[in-house]
Short mmCIF file of C-alpha atoms in Angstrom, two decimals:
data_model
loop_
_atom_site.label_atom_id
_atom_site.label_comp_id
_atom_site.label_asym_id
_atom_site.label_seq_id
_atom_site.Cartn_x
_atom_site.Cartn_y
_atom_site.Cartn_z
CA MET Z 1 38.09 -3.53 -75.35
CA THR Z 2 41.79 -4.46 -74.68
CA CYS Z 3 43.32 -3.61 -71.27
CA VAL Z 4 46.73 -2.16 -71.76
CA SER Z 5 49.22 -2.33 -68.73
CA VAL Z 6 52.32 -0.07 -69.16
CA VAL Z 7 55.06 -1.29 -67.02
CA MET Z 8 58.16 0.57 -66.01
CA ILE Z 9 61.07 0.52 -63.82
CA VAL Z 10 62.45 3.87 -62.57
CA LYS Z 11 64.73 5.70 -60.04
CA ASP Z 12 65.11 9.23 -59.58
CA GLU Z 13 63.15 10.20 -62.54
CA ALA Z 14 61.32 13.07 -61.00
CA GLU Z 15 62.11 15.55 -63.71
CA MET Z 16 60.81 13.33 -66.27
CA VAL Z 17 57.31 12.26 -64.67
CA GLN Z 18 55.27 15.09 -65.74
CA GLY Z 19 56.31 15.14 -69.23
CA PHE Z 20 56.05 11.33 -69.56
CA LEU Z 21 52.42 11.37 -67.88
CA GLU Z 22 51.20 14.29 -70.27
CA ALA Z 23 52.37 12.52 -73.49
CA ALA Z 24 50.97 9.12 -72.43
CA VAL Z 25 47.35 10.31 -71.74
CA GLY Z 26 44.73 7.73 -73.32
CA LEU Z 27 47.69 4.99 -73.51
CA TRP Z 28 47.39 2.93 -70.61
CA ASP Z 29 44.45 1.19 -68.64
CA GLU Z 30 46.92 0.20 -65.81
CA LEU Z 31 50.34 1.78 -65.00
CA VAL Z 32 52.58 -0.39 -62.96
CA VAL Z 33 55.88 1.36 -61.68
CA VAL Z 34 58.76 -0.62 -59.80
CA ASP Z 35 60.96 1.77 -58.14
CA THR Z 36 64.42 0.75 -57.48
CA GLY Z 37 65.70 3.10 -54.86
CA SER Z 38 64.40 6.83 -55.67
CA THR Z 39 65.19 9.71 -53.22
CA ASP Z 40 63.49 12.43 -55.23
CA GLY Z 41 59.97 11.74 -54.91
CA THR Z 42 59.56 9.66 -58.11
CA PRO Z 43 57.17 6.86 -56.56
CA GLU Z 44 54.88 9.54 -55.15
CA LEU Z 45 54.59 11.50 -58.35
CA PHE Z 46 53.64 8.30 -60.14
CA ALA Z 47 51.35 7.09 -57.17
CA ALA Z 48 49.41 10.57 -57.54
CA ALA Z 49 48.86 9.89 -61.12
CA GLY Z 50 47.18 6.45 -60.33
CA ALA Z 51 49.67 4.25 -60.98
CA ARG Z 52 50.45 1.18 -58.94
CA VAL Z 53 53.84 1.60 -57.38
CA PHE Z 54 55.92 -1.24 -56.11
CA LYS Z 55 59.32 -0.78 -54.31
CA HIS Z 56 62.29 -3.28 -55.23
CA ALA Z 57 65.74 -3.24 -54.39
CA TRP Z 58 68.34 -2.75 -57.19
CA ARG Z 59 70.33 -5.71 -57.73
CA ARG Z 60 72.43 -4.45 -60.63
CA ASP Z 61 70.54 -6.46 -63.27
CA PHE Z 62 67.97 -4.66 -65.51
CA ALA Z 63 66.48 -8.00 -66.58
CA GLU Z 64 65.83 -8.81 -63.17
CA ALA Z 65 63.94 -5.57 -62.35
CA ARG Z 66 62.03 -5.65 -65.68
CA ASN Z 67 60.85 -9.06 -64.74
CA VAL Z 68 59.49 -7.79 -61.59
CA SER Z 69 57.53 -5.28 -63.07
CA LEU Z 70 56.03 -7.89 -65.42
CA SER Z 71 55.01 -10.06 -62.64
CA HIS Z 72 52.58 -7.23 -61.27
CA ALA Z 73 50.95 -6.42 -64.82
CA ARG Z 74 47.27 -7.55 -65.15
CA GLY Z 75 46.18 -6.17 -68.46
CA ASP Z 76 45.65 -8.08 -71.67
CA TRP Z 77 48.73 -6.38 -73.33
CA VAL Z 78 51.94 -5.25 -71.76
CA LEU Z 79 53.92 -2.17 -72.90
CA VAL Z 80 57.25 -1.55 -71.70
CA LEU Z 81 58.29 2.20 -71.45
CA ASP Z 82 60.72 4.28 -69.58
CA ALA Z 83 60.39 7.73 -68.16
CA ASP Z 84 62.59 9.55 -70.55
CA GLU Z 85 60.31 8.14 -73.32
CA ARG Z 86 57.59 10.13 -75.01
CA VAL Z 87 54.79 8.87 -76.95
CA SER Z 88 52.55 10.73 -79.60
CA PRO Z 89 48.82 10.84 -80.06
CA ALA Z 90 49.67 9.05 -83.39
CA PHE Z 91 51.45 6.31 -81.58
CA ILE Z 92 48.75 5.86 -78.79
CA GLU Z 93 46.17 5.57 -81.70
CA GLU Z 94 48.31 3.13 -83.79
CA PHE Z 95 49.41 1.01 -80.77
CA ARG Z 96 45.68 0.64 -79.59
CA ALA Z 97 44.56 -0.49 -82.82
CA ARG Z 98 47.39 -3.16 -83.24
CA CYS Z 99 46.33 -4.62 -79.95
CA GLU Z 100 42.63 -5.18 -81.17
CA ASP Z 101 44.16 -7.44 -84.05
CA PRO Z 102 43.80 -10.96 -82.78
CA ALA Z 103 46.51 -12.16 -85.26
CA ILE Z 104 49.14 -10.00 -83.44
CA GLY Z 105 50.86 -11.24 -80.47
CA ALA Z 106 53.71 -8.69 -80.14
CA LEU Z 107 54.88 -5.44 -81.22
CA THR Z 108 58.09 -3.57 -82.07
CA ILE Z 109 58.18 0.06 -81.47
CA ARG Z 110 60.38 2.70 -83.21
CA LEU Z 111 62.56 4.20 -80.71
CA SER Z 112 64.01 7.42 -81.89
CA ASN Z 113 67.29 8.81 -80.25
CA PRO Z 114 68.44 12.30 -80.96
CA LEU Z 115 72.30 12.26 -81.43
CA PRO Z 116 74.80 15.07 -81.48
CA PHE Z 117 75.00 17.49 -84.69
CA GLY Z 118 71.25 17.07 -85.31
CA HIS Z 119 71.39 13.29 -86.40
CA ARG Z 120 69.11 10.73 -85.07
CA ARG Z 121 69.40 7.09 -84.46
CA GLU Z 122 66.27 4.92 -84.89
CA SER Z 123 65.97 1.33 -83.49
CA TRP Z 124 63.14 -1.19 -83.97
CA ILE Z 125 62.74 -2.85 -80.35
CA ILE Z 126 60.27 -5.39 -79.06
CA ARG Z 127 58.35 -3.65 -76.43
CA ALA Z 128 54.81 -4.85 -76.18
CA TRP Z 129 53.05 -8.17 -76.17
CA ARG Z 130 49.99 -10.08 -75.14
CA ARG Z 131 50.63 -10.86 -71.46
CA ASP Z 132 52.14 -14.23 -70.88
CA ASP Z 133 54.09 -15.72 -67.89
CA GLY Z 134 56.53 -17.29 -70.52
CA VAL Z 135 57.80 -13.89 -71.60
CA HIS Z 136 60.64 -12.85 -69.74
CA PHE Z 137 63.91 -10.53 -69.96
CA GLU Z 138 67.40 -11.48 -70.27
CA HIS Z 139 70.69 -9.74 -69.91
CA VAL Z 140 71.84 -7.67 -66.99
CA ILE Z 141 71.76 -4.32 -69.26
CA HIS Z 142 70.07 -3.61 -72.61
CA GLU Z 143 67.67 -6.45 -71.68
CA ASP Z 144 65.68 -8.28 -74.17
CA VAL Z 145 62.64 -10.71 -74.54
CA SER Z 146 63.12 -11.96 -78.01
CA ARG Z 147 64.19 -15.59 -77.26
CA SER Z 148 61.35 -16.30 -74.90
CA LEU Z 149 58.84 -14.23 -76.96
CA THR Z 150 59.61 -16.20 -80.18
CA THR Z 151 58.46 -19.37 -78.52
CA VAL Z 152 55.39 -17.94 -77.10
CA LEU Z 153 54.45 -16.56 -80.56
CA ALA Z 154 55.10 -19.85 -82.15
CA THR Z 155 52.82 -21.65 -79.76
CA SER Z 156 50.02 -19.19 -79.97
CA GLN Z 157 50.30 -18.88 -83.75
CA ARG Z 158 50.36 -15.11 -83.49
CA ARG Z 159 52.77 -12.90 -85.54
CA LEU Z 160 54.98 -10.01 -84.69
CA ALA Z 161 53.97 -6.77 -85.93
CA ARG Z 162 55.26 -3.11 -85.63
CA VAL Z 163 53.92 0.55 -84.56
CA ASP Z 164 55.38 2.84 -87.18
CA SER Z 165 54.72 6.09 -85.22
CA PRO Z 166 58.01 6.72 -83.25
CA VAL Z 167 58.55 6.96 -79.55
CA GLU Z 168 61.18 9.75 -78.74
CA HIS Z 169 63.96 8.75 -76.32
CA LEU Z 170 65.33 11.60 -74.30
CA GLY Z 171 67.74 9.66 -72.06
CA TYR Z 172 70.65 9.37 -73.99
CA VAL Z 173 71.02 12.87 -75.27
CA ARG Z 174 74.70 13.51 -74.38
CA GLU Z 175 74.35 16.22 -71.65
CA ARG Z 176 71.65 14.10 -69.85
CA ALA Z 177 73.49 11.03 -70.13
CA ALA Z 178 76.73 12.68 -68.82
CA ALA Z 179 74.76 13.99 -65.76
CA ARG Z 180 73.33 10.72 -65.05
CA HIS Z 181 76.88 9.05 -65.27
CA LYS Z 182 75.32 6.33 -67.64
CA LYS Z 183 78.51 5.63 -69.44
CA ARG Z 184 80.30 4.46 -66.24
CA ARG Z 185 77.21 2.73 -64.93
CA ASP Z 186 76.64 0.96 -68.32
CA LEU Z 187 80.25 0.14 -68.76
CA ASP Z 188 80.49 -1.45 -65.32
CA LEU Z 189 77.36 -3.81 -66.10
CA LEU Z 190 78.63 -4.99 -69.38
CA GLN Z 191 82.10 -5.67 -68.06
CA ARG Z 192 80.57 -7.53 -65.29
CA ALA Z 193 78.35 -9.31 -67.87
CA LEU Z 194 81.57 -10.41 -69.71
CA LYS Z 195 83.54 -11.35 -66.82
CA ALA Z 196 80.87 -13.99 -65.92
CA ASP Z 197 80.53 -15.08 -69.54
CA ARG Z 198 83.25 -14.15 -72.26
CA LEU Z 199 80.74 -15.57 -74.85
CA ASP Z 200 78.02 -13.14 -74.35
CA PHE Z 201 77.99 -11.73 -77.60
CA TYR Z 202 74.97 -9.47 -77.05
CA ALA Z 203 76.95 -7.91 -74.29
CA HIS Z 204 79.90 -7.48 -76.70
CA LEU Z 205 77.47 -5.72 -79.21
CA LYS Z 206 76.40 -3.37 -76.46
CA LEU Z 207 79.90 -2.61 -75.29
CA LEU Z 208 80.83 -1.65 -78.81
CA GLU Z 209 77.66 0.54 -79.24
CA LEU Z 210 78.74 2.20 -75.92
CA ALA Z 211 82.06 2.97 -77.19
CA ARG Z 212 80.71 4.26 -80.50
CA PHE Z 213 78.08 6.57 -78.78
CA TRP Z 214 80.75 8.10 -76.65
CA ARG Z 215 83.28 8.17 -79.49
CA ASP Z 216 85.80 6.41 -77.19
CA SER Z 217 88.22 5.11 -79.47
CA ALA Z 218 90.41 3.31 -77.14
CA LEU Z 219 87.43 1.51 -75.45
CA TRP Z 220 86.14 0.84 -79.17
CA ARG Z 221 89.57 -1.01 -80.02
CA ARG Z 222 89.84 -3.01 -76.92
CA ALA Z 223 86.00 -4.08 -77.12
CA ALA Z 224 86.51 -5.05 -80.66
CA ARG Z 225 89.82 -7.14 -79.80
CA ARG Z 226 87.90 -8.77 -76.87
CA ALA Z 227 84.86 -9.58 -79.21
CA ALA Z 228 87.08 -10.93 -82.11
CA ASP Z 229 89.00 -13.20 -79.48
CA ALA Z 230 85.82 -14.75 -78.26
CA LEU Z 231 84.60 -15.40 -81.74
CA ASP Z 232 87.86 -16.95 -82.66
CA HIS Z 233 87.45 -19.35 -79.61
CA VAL Z 234 83.84 -20.18 -80.28
CA GLY Z 235 83.93 -20.65 -84.01
CA PRO Z 236 82.01 -19.61 -87.23
CA THR Z 237 78.49 -20.56 -86.13
CA ALA Z 238 78.46 -18.40 -83.10
CA LEU Z 239 76.31 -15.60 -84.76
CA ALA Z 240 74.25 -17.68 -87.01
CA GLU Z 241 70.84 -16.96 -85.48
CA ALA Z 242 71.60 -13.57 -84.09
CA LEU Z 243 69.53 -10.95 -85.88
CA TRP Z 244 72.27 -8.24 -84.69
CA GLY Z 245 75.17 -10.29 -85.78
CA ALA Z 246 75.88 -8.17 -88.82
CA GLU Z 247 75.98 -5.08 -86.65
CA LEU Z 248 78.45 -6.72 -84.13
CA ILE Z 249 80.83 -7.57 -87.06
CA ALA Z 250 80.70 -4.03 -88.59
CA LEU Z 251 81.48 -2.57 -85.16
CA MET Z 252 84.32 -4.84 -84.77
CA ALA Z 253 85.79 -3.99 -88.05
CA GLU Z 254 85.34 -0.09 -87.42
CA GLY Z 255 86.96 -0.52 -84.09
CA LEU Z 256 89.96 -2.48 -85.48
CA PHE Z 257 90.83 -0.87 -88.82
CA LYS Z 258 90.58 2.01 -90.82
CA ALA Z 259 88.18 2.20 -93.99
CA ASP Z 260 91.17 1.64 -96.23
CA SER Z 261 92.55 -1.45 -94.53
CA ALA Z 262 92.56 -4.74 -96.55
CA ALA Z 263 92.54 -6.72 -93.25
CA GLY Z 264 89.27 -4.97 -92.37
CA LEU Z 265 87.83 -5.97 -95.71
CA SER Z 266 88.93 -9.32 -95.06
CA LEU Z 267 87.46 -9.68 -91.64
CA LEU Z 268 83.86 -8.41 -93.32
CA ASP Z 269 84.22 -10.82 -95.96
CA ARG Z 270 84.97 -13.83 -93.84
CA TRP Z 271 81.99 -13.11 -91.85
CA ALA Z 272 79.34 -11.91 -94.42
CA PRO Z 273 77.84 -15.43 -95.28
CA LEU Z 274 77.81 -16.53 -91.62
CA VAL Z 275 75.57 -13.94 -90.23
CA VAL Z 276 71.96 -12.71 -90.72
CA PRO Z 277 72.39 -10.18 -93.75
CA GLY Z 278 72.32 -6.81 -92.21
CA ALA Z 279 72.85 -3.27 -93.49
CA PRO Z 280 75.65 -2.41 -90.95
CA LEU Z 281 78.09 -4.92 -92.35
CA PHE Z 282 77.38 -4.25 -96.14
CA HIS Z 283 77.53 -0.50 -95.25
CA ARG Z 284 80.95 -0.93 -93.68
CA ARG Z 285 82.09 -3.21 -96.44
CA ALA Z 286 81.10 -0.47 -99.12
CA GLN Z 287 83.14 1.94 -97.13
CA HIS Z 288 86.19 -0.25 -97.58
CA HIS Z 289 85.65 -0.94 -101.23
CA GLU Z 290 85.17 2.68 -101.63
CA ALA Z 291 88.23 3.73 -99.74
CA LEU Z 292 90.45 0.89 -101.69
CA GLY Z 293 88.96 2.42 -105.04
CA ASP Z 294 86.82 -0.80 -105.97
CA LEU Z 295 83.98 1.47 -106.90
CA ALA Z 296 81.97 -1.53 -108.54
CA ARG Z 297 81.96 -3.68 -105.48
CA ALA Z 298 81.09 -0.68 -103.45
CA ARG Z 299 78.26 -0.16 -105.49
CA GLU Z 300 77.09 -3.47 -105.00
CA ASP Z 301 77.14 -3.47 -101.17
CA TYR Z 302 75.44 0.15 -101.22
CA GLU Z 303 72.76 -1.42 -103.27
CA ARG Z 304 72.58 -4.58 -100.82
CA CYS Z 305 71.83 -2.30 -98.20
CA LEU Z 306 69.07 -0.58 -99.99
CA ALA Z 307 67.41 -3.99 -100.68
CA LEU Z 308 67.37 -4.90 -96.99
CA GLU Z 309 64.76 -3.85 -94.52
CA ALA Z 310 66.08 -2.79 -91.01
CA PRO Z 311 64.13 -4.46 -88.39
CA LEU Z 312 67.05 -3.66 -85.85
CA GLY Z 313 69.72 -1.12 -85.57
CA ASP Z 314 70.21 2.12 -87.63
CA ARG Z 315 67.59 2.50 -90.34
CA GLN Z 316 69.78 5.22 -91.87
CA LEU Z 317 72.18 2.39 -92.81
CA SER Z 318 69.50 0.84 -95.04
CA THR Z 319 68.06 3.94 -96.45
CA VAL Z 320 70.21 7.48 -96.37
CA ARG Z 321 73.70 6.39 -95.76
CA PRO Z 322 74.03 3.96 -98.85
CA ARG Z 323 72.34 6.67 -101.12
CA LEU Z 324 74.98 9.26 -100.13
CA GLY Z 325 77.63 6.54 -100.79
CA LEU Z 326 76.17 6.07 -104.26
CA ALA Z 327 76.19 9.85 -104.91
CA ARG Z 328 79.81 9.90 -103.89
CA LEU Z 329 80.62 7.07 -106.09
CA ALA Z 330 79.08 8.90 -108.88
CA LEU Z 331 81.33 11.92 -108.19
CA MET Z 332 84.38 9.95 -107.90
CA SER Z 333 83.62 8.48 -111.43
CA GLY Z 334 83.03 11.62 -112.90
CA ARG Z 335 79.25 11.22 -113.56
CA PHE Z 336 78.50 14.62 -111.77
CA SER Z 337 75.01 14.83 -113.36
CA GLU Z 338 74.09 11.38 -111.61
CA ALA Z 339 75.14 12.32 -108.14
CA MET Z 340 72.13 14.54 -107.22
CA GLY Z 341 69.50 11.60 -107.91
CA PRO Z 342 70.55 9.32 -104.69
CA VAL Z 343 70.58 12.41 -102.58
CA ASP Z 344 67.17 13.49 -103.84
CA GLU Z 345 65.89 10.01 -102.91
CA ALA Z 346 67.58 10.03 -99.67
CA LEU Z 347 65.63 13.27 -98.79
CA LEU Z 348 62.49 11.83 -99.83
CA GLY Z 349 62.61 9.42 -97.04
CA GLN Z 350 64.41 11.61 -94.34
CA PRO Z 351 63.87 15.25 -95.49
CA ARG Z 352 65.75 16.62 -92.29
CA ASP Z 353 68.50 14.35 -92.41
CA PRO Z 354 71.66 16.69 -91.85
CA ALA Z 355 74.16 14.65 -93.93
CA ALA Z 356 71.60 14.32 -97.02
CA LEU Z 357 70.92 18.07 -96.69
CA VAL Z 358 74.62 19.07 -96.48
CA ALA Z 359 75.48 16.88 -99.62
CA ALA Z 360 72.47 18.28 -101.49
CA ALA Z 361 73.32 21.96 -100.60
CA ALA Z 362 77.08 21.22 -101.56
CA LEU Z 363 76.12 19.67 -104.89
CA LYS Z 364 73.92 22.53 -105.80
CA LEU Z 365 76.36 25.09 -104.78
CA GLN Z 366 79.52 23.54 -106.50
CA LEU Z 367 77.93 21.96 -109.67
CA GLU Z 368 75.15 24.43 -110.40
CA GLY Z 369 75.88 27.62 -108.65
CA SER Z 370 74.27 30.00 -106.10
CA GLU Z 371 70.90 30.52 -107.88
CA ALA Z 372 70.42 27.00 -108.24
CA LEU Z 373 70.97 26.53 -104.57
CA ASP Z 374 68.45 29.27 -103.70
CA ALA Z 375 65.87 27.44 -105.99
CA TRP Z 376 66.54 24.17 -104.35
CA MET Z 377 66.17 25.57 -100.87
CA ALA Z 378 62.84 27.20 -101.69
CA GLU Z 379 61.44 24.16 -103.09
CA HIS Z 380 62.78 22.06 -100.06
CA THR Z 381 61.12 24.75 -97.75
CA ARG Z 382 57.72 24.64 -99.64
CA ARG Z 383 57.41 20.85 -99.39
CA TYR Z 384 58.88 20.26 -95.86
CA GLY Z 385 58.91 23.67 -94.12
CA ALA Z 386 61.65 25.65 -92.74
CA SER Z 387 64.12 23.94 -90.36
CA ALA Z 388 67.30 24.50 -88.60
CA GLU Z 389 68.71 21.41 -90.30
CA LEU Z 390 68.30 23.12 -93.67
CA ALA Z 391 70.01 26.27 -92.50
CA TRP Z 392 72.77 24.47 -91.08
CA ALA Z 393 73.19 22.38 -94.07
CA VAL Z 394 73.51 25.32 -96.27
CA GLY Z 395 76.00 27.15 -93.91
CA ASP Z 396 77.99 23.94 -93.49
CA ALA Z 397 78.42 23.33 -97.13
CA ALA Z 398 79.10 26.89 -98.00
CA LEU Z 399 81.82 27.08 -95.33
CA THR Z 400 83.25 23.82 -96.58
CA LEU Z 401 83.48 25.30 -100.11
CA GLY Z 402 84.70 28.53 -99.02
CA ARG Z 403 81.83 30.57 -99.72
CA VAL Z 404 81.91 32.46 -96.66
CA GLU Z 405 79.34 35.12 -97.63
CA ARG Z 406 76.88 32.32 -97.97
CA ALA Z 407 77.75 30.45 -94.87
CA ILE Z 408 77.49 33.21 -92.28
CA PRO Z 409 73.81 34.13 -92.56
CA ALA Z 410 72.69 30.62 -92.90
CA LEU Z 411 74.68 29.39 -89.80
CA ARG Z 412 73.22 32.55 -87.60
CA GLN Z 413 69.96 31.23 -88.59
CA ALA Z 414 70.75 27.85 -87.69
CA ALA Z 415 72.42 28.63 -84.43
CA GLY Z 416 69.39 30.79 -83.16
CA VAL Z 417 69.47 33.60 -80.47
CA PRO Z 418 71.46 33.55 -78.66
CA PRO Z 419 73.76 31.26 -80.67
CA SER Z 420 74.18 27.89 -79.18
CA GLY Z 421 75.13 24.09 -80.33
CA PRO Z 422 77.26 22.89 -83.04
CA ALA Z 423 75.83 25.49 -85.38
CA ALA Z 424 77.10 28.31 -83.28
CA LEU Z 425 80.56 26.58 -83.26
CA ARG Z 426 80.45 26.51 -87.18
CA LEU Z 427 79.21 30.19 -87.14
CA ALA Z 428 82.23 30.95 -84.99
CA GLN Z 429 84.80 29.33 -87.66
CA ALA Z 430 82.85 31.22 -90.30
CA LEU Z 431 83.46 34.48 -88.63
CA LEU Z 432 87.26 33.51 -88.15
CA CYS Z 433 87.23 32.84 -92.03
CA ASP Z 434 85.59 36.44 -92.62
CA GLY Z 435 88.46 38.04 -90.44
CA GLN Z 436 86.09 38.86 -87.61
CA LEU Z 437 88.65 37.74 -85.03
CA GLU Z 438 87.00 39.43 -81.93
CA ALA Z 439 83.54 38.36 -82.70
CA ALA Z 440 84.62 34.70 -83.61
CA GLU Z 441 86.68 34.46 -80.12
CA ASN Z 442 83.83 36.04 -78.16
CA LEU Z 443 81.34 33.49 -79.65
CA THR Z 444 83.73 30.59 -79.20
CA ARG Z 445 84.55 31.62 -75.37
CA GLY Z 446 80.78 31.46 -74.68
CA LEU Z 447 80.36 28.06 -75.97
CA VAL Z 448 83.07 26.17 -73.84
CA ALA Z 449 80.77 25.03 -71.22
CA THR Z 450 78.32 23.43 -73.40
CA GLU Z 451 80.57 22.47 -76.55
CA PRO Z 452 83.78 20.79 -75.58
CA GLU Z 453 85.14 21.43 -79.13
CA ALA Z 454 84.93 25.20 -78.52
CA GLY Z 455 88.11 24.78 -76.11
CA LEU Z 456 90.21 24.06 -79.37
CA GLY Z 457 89.16 27.46 -80.80
CA VAL Z 458 89.97 28.96 -77.54
CA LEU Z 459 93.40 27.29 -77.79
CA LEU Z 460 93.85 28.63 -81.46
CA PHE Z 461 92.92 32.31 -80.37
CA ASP Z 462 95.34 32.13 -77.45
CA LEU Z 463 97.96 30.99 -79.79
CA LEU Z 464 97.10 33.87 -82.15
CA LYS Z 465 97.51 36.18 -79.44
CA GLY Z 466 100.37 34.74 -77.64
CA ARG Z 467 98.39 33.74 -74.45
CA ASP Z 468 99.04 30.78 -72.17
CA THR Z 469 95.87 28.37 -72.24
CA ALA Z 470 94.61 26.31 -69.14
CA LEU Z 471 91.78 24.18 -70.22
CA GLU Z 472 90.62 20.73 -69.42
CA LEU Z 473 88.62 19.30 -72.51
CA ASP Z 474 86.41 16.16 -72.32
CA LEU Z 475 87.48 14.83 -75.74
CA THR Z 476 88.98 11.77 -77.26
CA PRO Z 477 92.26 12.35 -79.10
CA GLU Z 478 90.59 11.48 -82.43
CA THR Z 479 87.90 14.09 -81.95
CA ALA Z 480 90.37 16.61 -80.49
CA HIS Z 481 92.80 16.34 -83.53
CA ALA Z 482 89.65 16.46 -86.10
CA SER Z 483 88.27 19.61 -84.39
CA MET Z 484 91.62 21.28 -84.29
CA ARG Z 485 91.94 20.71 -88.11
CA ARG Z 486 88.56 22.31 -88.61
CA TRP Z 487 89.85 25.46 -86.71
CA VAL Z 488 93.01 25.74 -88.69
CA ASP Z 489 91.33 25.15 -91.94
CA ALA Z 490 89.14 28.26 -90.96
CA LEU Z 491 92.23 30.26 -90.16
CA LEU Z 492 93.71 29.41 -93.48
CA LEU Z 493 90.52 30.32 -95.30
CA SER Z 494 90.75 33.79 -93.72
CA GLU Z 495 94.07 34.24 -96.01
CA ASN Z 496 95.37 36.72 -93.20
CA ARG Z 497 99.02 36.27 -93.49
CA ASP Z 498 99.97 38.00 -90.28
CA TRP Z 499 97.68 35.54 -88.44
CA LEU Z 500 98.98 32.82 -90.20
CA THR Z 501 102.65 33.60 -89.57
CA THR Z 502 101.93 34.30 -85.75
CA PHE Z 503 100.08 31.07 -85.42
CA ALA Z 504 102.72 28.99 -86.98
CA ARG Z 505 105.32 30.41 -84.81
CA ASN Z 506 103.36 29.97 -81.69
CA SER Z 507 101.80 26.57 -82.49
CA ALA Z 508 105.27 24.90 -81.65
CA ALA Z 509 104.09 25.16 -77.94
CA VAL Z 510 101.36 22.57 -78.74
CA GLY Z 511 103.70 20.39 -81.08
CA ALA Z 512 103.70 17.38 -78.54
CA VAL Z 513 99.94 17.42 -78.52
CA PHE Z 514 99.42 18.01 -82.29
CA PRO Z 515 102.47 16.52 -83.91
CA TRP Z 516 100.93 16.77 -87.30
CA LEU Z 517 100.33 20.53 -87.39
CA GLY Z 518 103.79 21.89 -88.45
CA ASP Z 519 103.62 19.87 -91.70
CA TYR Z 520 99.97 20.57 -92.11
CA LEU Z 521 100.63 24.41 -92.11
CA ARG Z 522 103.61 24.10 -94.29
CA ARG Z 523 101.64 22.12 -96.94
CA ALA Z 524 98.87 24.67 -96.74
CA GLY Z 525 101.18 27.48 -97.13
#
């Protein structure tokens, strides 16, 4: 039977160790742990579980530390995992079976990352291979073995396969990431890599991904411009063999240009034939065509996304998102009866995808009415079970359409007891729409510590009551403006003229922060 070495690098992961070990029972024959400076007892916890633990000084280079861990492995296969990742019994069974196939030389795993508002980002990452001294990691952060592994696979005449059962990644849930100061650490390492080599386009990609994750628009613009300048310097063949080239170009375009920008479309058109075809580029280009009114070309690009497999990056860009794009195109073309088809197809593959569920709920409610929505909800629940995502979708769609009576009970269900998370924030807005001012304010104030956007709600309530506000919010300007619009929209839906008059009068106090607010209120009135 094949001997599997699970190899890890760790530092101060004591809170994660027990959960990792419990999930991984039956996965490894040998557990190799390289500790880079823990002070919380992490090495002792792993040693007590039977791991071979080695201490190694941190040199601000993830690839170097990973390669040290590989040097200690003795199994037939190596599997690289982190303490904040969780395997399932299905993964263990499937992984073990793949290792017994003599034709397979390496494996990609499906890493599933929970994101804010119920979304997930799934990436295919090479994490396992037959142990070979020729395989080594590169890049100081977001380290990768693909270049050396390609050579080893070609020499051994074995193929790369994949494990379909996902591995859950907990580390980049936003609250934990912030607590671990990962943004500052990752930014420092990436900036160091680019200072050493401005043509390290993998580092450019990861810097853009970092900006996207943190919704840091200023960093996104700077990183996109820096990557564009580097590409201009090196020429059109720079990304010819990079599997992630399409994603790099798409992130550059999104960081530099709005979707209705002809210049952004020109950038995407210029690079499309020069990179390995990828869903991120075609999806972004479809968005540009859609925003510019060229629906035929938008359809072509959304369909290109669907025709592509997604070995790397966001699988939703080759499945759910283009189908939702096709649904929007049908609505824009007046073909209302066709819009639900692509949404249903999206939900067949991702039955809990929040964006697809919101689209389905909104279409049912707006085009067919409340009874049709009830019937669709019952059928979806019968097939896939009840879920907070479904309740959230119904509540959010109903509130967007001004159906407050439908929104409140659904959002209560999604928010749980006590109410928490983005669903609770949306519930507070629904209560405001319904005229329940005190309930909305009390709920909002209780969310400020965990939901930064609740601070904009507190600001709105203070303006309504003529009170001063002293809040420090960890929000980018774009996020703050978008959130403020949602709160103002909720106030407008309340149709309480006294509230609107008071808010309009007092909102001059924040005119420097939200210069659009006065015109927004006048147009609505």
